[in-house]
mmCIF file of C-alpha atoms in Angstrom:
data_model
loop_
_atom_site.group_PDB
_atom_site.id
_atom_site.type_symbol
_atom_site.label_atom_id
_atom_site.label_comp_id
_atom_site.label_asym_id
_atom_site.label_seq_id
_atom_site.Cartn_x
_atom_site.Cartn_y
_atom_site.Cartn_z
ATOM 1 C CA MET H 1 66.888 -23.343 -55.970
ATOM 2 C CA THR H 2 64.637 -25.738 -57.819
ATOM 3 C CA GLY H 3 60.884 -25.884 -58.304
ATOM 4 C CA THR H 4 60.650 -29.142 -56.320
ATOM 5 C CA GLY H 5 61.821 -27.698 -52.998
ATOM 6 C CA THR H 6 59.344 -26.905 -50.229
ATOM 7 C CA ILE H 7 58.633 -23.413 -48.994
ATOM 8 C CA ASP H 8 60.507 -24.016 -45.741
ATOM 9 C CA GLU H 9 63.572 -25.168 -47.652
ATOM 10 C CA ASP H 10 63.319 -22.173 -49.979
ATOM 11 C CA SER H 11 63.078 -19.753 -47.060
ATOM 12 C CA SER H 12 66.035 -21.329 -45.303
ATOM 13 C CA GLN H 13 68.022 -21.103 -48.505
ATOM 14 C CA VAL H 14 67.007 -17.473 -48.901
ATOM 15 C CA GLU H 15 68.162 -16.751 -45.333
ATOM 16 C CA GLU H 16 71.522 -18.421 -45.998
ATOM 17 C CA GLY H 17 71.805 -16.568 -49.264
ATOM 18 C CA SER H 18 70.998 -13.255 -47.599
ATOM 19 C CA SER H 19 73.808 -13.649 -45.098
ATOM 20 C CA THR H 20 76.262 -14.350 -47.916
ATOM 21 C CA MET H 21 74.822 -11.600 -50.073
ATOM 22 C CA ASP H 22 75.820 -8.983 -47.556
ATOM 23 C CA GLU H 23 79.386 -10.007 -48.289
ATOM 24 C CA HIS H 24 79.038 -9.564 -52.048
ATOM 25 C CA SER H 25 79.342 -6.341 -53.836
ATOM 26 C CA ASP H 26 76.926 -4.441 -56.094
ATOM 27 C CA SER H 27 78.306 -6.168 -59.167
ATOM 28 C CA GLU H 28 77.038 -9.463 -57.949
ATOM 29 C CA ASP H 29 73.580 -7.922 -57.397
ATOM 30 C CA ASP H 30 73.543 -6.960 -61.039
ATOM 31 C CA THR H 31 74.416 -10.527 -61.998
ATOM 32 C CA VAL H 32 71.533 -11.909 -59.934
ATOM 33 C CA SER H 33 69.210 -9.359 -61.435
ATOM 34 C CA ASP H 34 70.297 -10.372 -64.941
ATOM 35 C CA PHE H 35 69.845 -13.993 -64.039
ATOM 36 C CA VAL H 36 66.264 -13.382 -62.745
ATOM 37 C CA GLN H 37 65.338 -11.455 -65.853
ATOM 38 C CA THR H 38 66.833 -13.871 -68.383
ATOM 39 C CA ASN H 39 66.155 -17.231 -66.793
ATOM 40 C CA PRO H 40 63.122 -18.933 -68.436
ATOM 41 C CA MET H 41 62.152 -20.658 -65.186
ATOM 42 C CA MET H 42 62.025 -17.294 -63.501
ATOM 43 C CA GLU H 43 59.761 -16.073 -66.275
ATOM 44 C CA ARG H 44 57.318 -18.858 -65.506
ATOM 45 C CA ILE H 45 57.478 -18.052 -61.779
ATOM 46 C CA ARG H 46 57.032 -14.358 -62.533
ATOM 47 C CA SER H 47 54.082 -15.166 -64.793
ATOM 48 C CA THR H 48 52.524 -17.436 -62.185
ATOM 49 C CA LEU H 49 53.064 -14.844 -59.468
ATOM 50 C CA TYR H 50 51.637 -12.170 -61.759
ATOM 51 C CA GLN H 51 48.558 -14.323 -62.423
ATOM 52 C CA GLN H 52 48.185 -14.968 -58.716
ATOM 53 C CA LEU H 53 48.502 -11.269 -58.057
ATOM 54 C CA LEU H 54 45.863 -10.517 -60.719
ATOM 55 C CA GLN H 55 43.532 -13.132 -59.256
ATOM 56 C CA THR H 56 44.116 -11.798 -55.766
ATOM 57 C CA ARG H 57 43.530 -8.251 -57.034
ATOM 58 C CA ASP H 58 40.307 -9.322 -58.772
ATOM 59 C CA ARG H 59 39.179 -11.249 -55.707
ATOM 60 C CA VAL H 60 39.963 -8.283 -53.439
ATOM 61 C CA LYS H 61 38.196 -5.886 -55.855
ATOM 62 C CA LEU H 62 35.152 -8.193 -55.843
ATOM 63 C CA GLU H 63 35.261 -8.384 -52.049
ATOM 64 C CA VAL H 64 35.577 -4.607 -51.860
ATOM 65 C CA ARG H 65 32.616 -4.192 -54.215
ATOM 66 C CA GLU H 66 30.613 -6.672 -52.162
ATOM 67 C CA GLN H 67 31.584 -4.885 -48.952
ATOM 68 C CA GLU H 68 30.668 -1.536 -50.520
ATOM 69 C CA GLU H 69 27.309 -3.007 -51.563
ATOM 70 C CA VAL H 70 26.807 -4.357 -48.053
ATOM 71 C CA LEU H 71 27.764 -0.918 -46.730
ATOM 72 C CA LYS H 72 25.262 0.761 -49.083
ATOM 73 C CA GLU H 73 22.581 -1.703 -47.972
ATOM 74 C CA SER H 74 23.479 -1.061 -44.342
ATOM 75 C CA LYS H 75 23.302 2.711 -44.870
ATOM 76 C CA ARG H 76 19.976 2.340 -46.701
ATOM 77 C CA ALA H 77 18.664 0.083 -43.944
ATOM 78 C CA ARG H 78 19.898 2.548 -41.310
ATOM 79 C CA GLU H 79 18.190 5.435 -43.140
ATOM 80 C CA ASP H 80 14.994 3.392 -43.451
ATOM 81 C CA ALA H 81 15.225 2.483 -39.785
ATOM 82 C CA GLY H 82 15.772 6.163 -38.952
ATOM 83 C CA ILE H 83 12.723 7.161 -40.979
ATOM 84 C CA GLU H 84 10.670 4.400 -39.380
ATOM 85 C CA LEU H 85 11.963 5.399 -35.947
ATOM 86 C CA TYR H 86 10.972 9.018 -36.606
ATOM 87 C CA GLY H 87 7.485 7.881 -37.624
ATOM 88 C CA MET H 88 7.230 5.695 -34.535
ATOM 89 C CA GLN H 89 8.381 8.599 -32.346
ATOM 90 C CA GLN H 90 5.730 10.824 -33.898
ATOM 91 C CA ASN H 91 3.123 8.127 -33.307
ATOM 92 C CA LEU H 92 4.355 7.642 -29.738
ATOM 93 C CA SER H 93 4.151 11.384 -29.144
ATOM 94 C CA ARG H 94 0.603 11.423 -30.503
ATOM 95 C CA LEU H 95 -0.344 8.432 -28.334
ATOM 96 C CA GLN H 96 1.212 10.038 -25.242
ATOM 97 C CA SER H 97 -0.717 13.214 -25.942
ATOM 98 C CA ASN H 98 -3.924 11.201 -26.338
ATOM 99 C CA LEU H 99 -3.156 9.319 -23.128
ATOM 100 C CA MET H 100 -2.652 12.571 -21.246
ATOM 101 C CA SER H 101 -5.928 13.877 -22.666
ATOM 102 C CA VAL H 102 -7.713 10.674 -21.659
ATOM 103 C CA ASP H 103 -6.140 10.875 -18.185
ATOM 104 C CA ARG H 104 -7.359 14.457 -17.778
ATOM 105 C CA ARG H 105 -10.817 13.474 -19.020
ATOM 106 C CA TYR H 106 -10.829 10.475 -16.658
ATOM 107 C CA GLU H 107 -9.928 12.705 -13.716
ATOM 108 C CA THR H 108 -12.661 15.170 -14.705
ATOM 109 C CA VAL H 109 -15.244 12.421 -15.124
ATOM 110 C CA SER H 110 -14.174 10.791 -11.849
ATOM 111 C CA TYR H 111 -14.526 14.113 -10.049
ATOM 112 C CA GLU H 112 -17.916 14.729 -11.667
ATOM 113 C CA ARG H 113 -19.007 11.184 -10.752
ATOM 114 C CA VAL H 114 -18.040 11.722 -7.091
ATOM 115 C CA GLU H 115 -19.822 15.073 -7.105
ATOM 116 C CA GLY H 116 -22.855 13.443 -8.722
ATOM 117 C CA GLN H 117 -22.858 10.648 -6.144
ATOM 118 C CA ASN H 118 -22.664 13.242 -3.374
ATOM 119 C CA LYS H 119 -25.603 15.124 -4.875
ATOM 120 C CA VAL H 120 -27.568 11.881 -5.259
ATOM 121 C CA SER H 121 -26.817 11.013 -1.629
ATOM 122 C CA GLU H 122 -27.951 14.481 -0.530
ATOM 123 C CA ALA H 123 -31.063 14.201 -2.685
ATOM 124 C CA LYS H 124 -31.852 10.760 -1.190
ATOM 125 C CA GLN H 125 -31.460 12.176 2.312
ATOM 126 C CA LYS H 126 -33.722 15.112 1.458
ATOM 127 C CA HIS H 127 -36.198 12.750 -0.171
ATOM 128 C CA ALA H 128 -36.168 10.474 2.893
ATOM 129 C CA LYS H 129 -36.770 13.490 5.166
ATOM 130 C CA ARG H 130 -39.538 14.766 2.915
ATOM 131 C CA ALA H 131 -41.063 11.294 2.599
ATOM 132 C CA LYS H 132 -41.042 10.978 6.416
ATOM 133 C CA ARG H 133 -42.546 14.455 6.705
ATOM 134 C CA ALA H 134 -45.159 13.558 4.068
ATOM 135 C CA GLU H 135 -46.003 10.343 5.973
ATOM 136 C CA ASP H 136 -46.283 12.321 9.213
ATOM 137 C CA LEU H 137 -48.535 14.839 7.439
ATOM 138 C CA ARG H 138 -50.667 11.974 6.012
ATOM 139 C CA ARG H 139 -51.082 10.469 9.495
ATOM 140 C CA GLU H 140 -51.933 13.877 10.914
ATOM 141 C CA ALA H 141 -54.329 14.558 8.042
ATOM 142 C CA SER H 142 -55.913 11.126 8.606
ATOM 143 C CA LYS H 143 -56.372 11.893 12.324
ATOM 144 C CA LYS H 144 -57.763 15.333 11.484
ATOM 145 C CA GLN H 145 -60.080 13.740 8.907
ATOM 146 C CA GLU H 146 -61.305 11.259 11.540
ATOM 147 C CA GLU H 147 -61.830 14.128 13.978
ATOM 148 C CA LEU H 148 -63.610 16.115 11.242
ATOM 149 C CA ASP H 149 -65.761 13.128 10.347
ATOM 150 C CA ALA H 150 -66.642 12.669 14.045
ATOM 151 C CA LEU H 151 -67.473 16.386 14.334
ATOM 152 C CA LEU H 152 -69.536 16.272 11.148
ATOM 153 C CA GLU H 153 -71.408 13.244 12.530
ATOM 154 C CA LYS H 154 -72.075 15.134 15.767
ATOM 155 C CA ILE H 155 -73.217 18.169 13.741
ATOM 156 C CA ARG H 156 -75.471 15.967 11.620
ATOM 157 C CA GLN H 157 -76.895 14.351 14.737
ATOM 158 C CA ALA H 158 -77.302 17.781 16.299
ATOM 159 C CA LYS H 159 -79.116 19.067 13.192
ATOM 160 C CA LYS H 160 -81.276 15.962 13.172
ATOM 161 C CA TYR H 161 -82.027 16.507 16.834
ATOM 162 C CA ASN H 162 -82.694 20.203 16.115
ATOM 163 C CA ASN H 163 -84.979 19.280 13.228
ATOM 164 C CA ALA H 164 -86.731 16.736 15.432
ATOM 165 C CA MET H 165 -87.046 19.337 18.132
ATOM 166 C CA LYS H 166 -88.322 21.935 15.656
ATOM 167 C CA SER H 167 -90.832 19.404 14.428
ATOM 168 C CA GLU H 168 -91.895 18.585 17.978
ATOM 169 C CA VAL H 169 -91.995 22.284 18.848
ATOM 170 C CA ALA H 170 -94.065 22.938 15.711
ATOM 171 C CA VAL H 171 -96.415 20.064 16.627
ATOM 172 C CA THR H 172 -96.569 21.342 20.184
ATOM 173 C CA ARG H 173 -97.269 24.895 18.923
ATOM 174 C CA THR H 174 -99.843 23.659 16.559
ATOM 175 C CA ALA H 175 -101.424 21.690 19.363
ATOM 176 C CA ALA H 176 -101.087 24.663 21.689
ATOM 177 C CA ASN H 177 -102.549 26.987 19.092
ATOM 178 C CA LYS H 178 -105.389 24.602 18.521
ATOM 179 C CA THR H 179 -105.921 24.279 22.238
ATOM 180 C CA LYS H 180 -105.856 28.054 22.498
ATOM 181 C CA GLU H 181 -108.397 28.381 19.763
ATOM 182 C CA ASP H 182 -110.453 25.634 21.218
ATOM 183 C CA LEU H 183 -110.380 27.408 24.531
ATOM 184 C CA LYS H 184 -111.298 30.696 22.931
ATOM 185 C CA ALA H 185 -114.050 29.092 21.108
ATOM 186 C CA HIS H 186 -115.478 27.580 24.080
#
């Protein structure tokens, strides 16, 4: 096995060697082990593999640290999101409570508005009836006033006639009295 062989060739050689190794005894295993430990080329391979293992370990440790940092950030973000969600839920609860209060107030105001409109309608009807009654009373009062004025005119004319008659009667009495005295004196 040389350093210039490809991986596929090395693996095929290892497979061939493994089938023959089953046939060998433990003493041969010790020989191979001695060879691996004492061969300078194997030392270089071991060193290279060790360096690769160290680099892989360092890379994996770095990736683990990065993943742990990402995990910490994710946990922190989740906690922050949970806190924010709790605050939003509290705000939502407050808003729902306010909405329910506004709905109740709206229903109350709507009911009061309908009641108020009904009262206004009733008041307008009463006002219309009273206005009609007042107009009827004004017409009646106007007729009565005309009748009263006509009666007062008749009374005035009757008084005038009475005064004229009293005056005529007084003149006639005076004339009669004078005629009576004239007749007595003659």
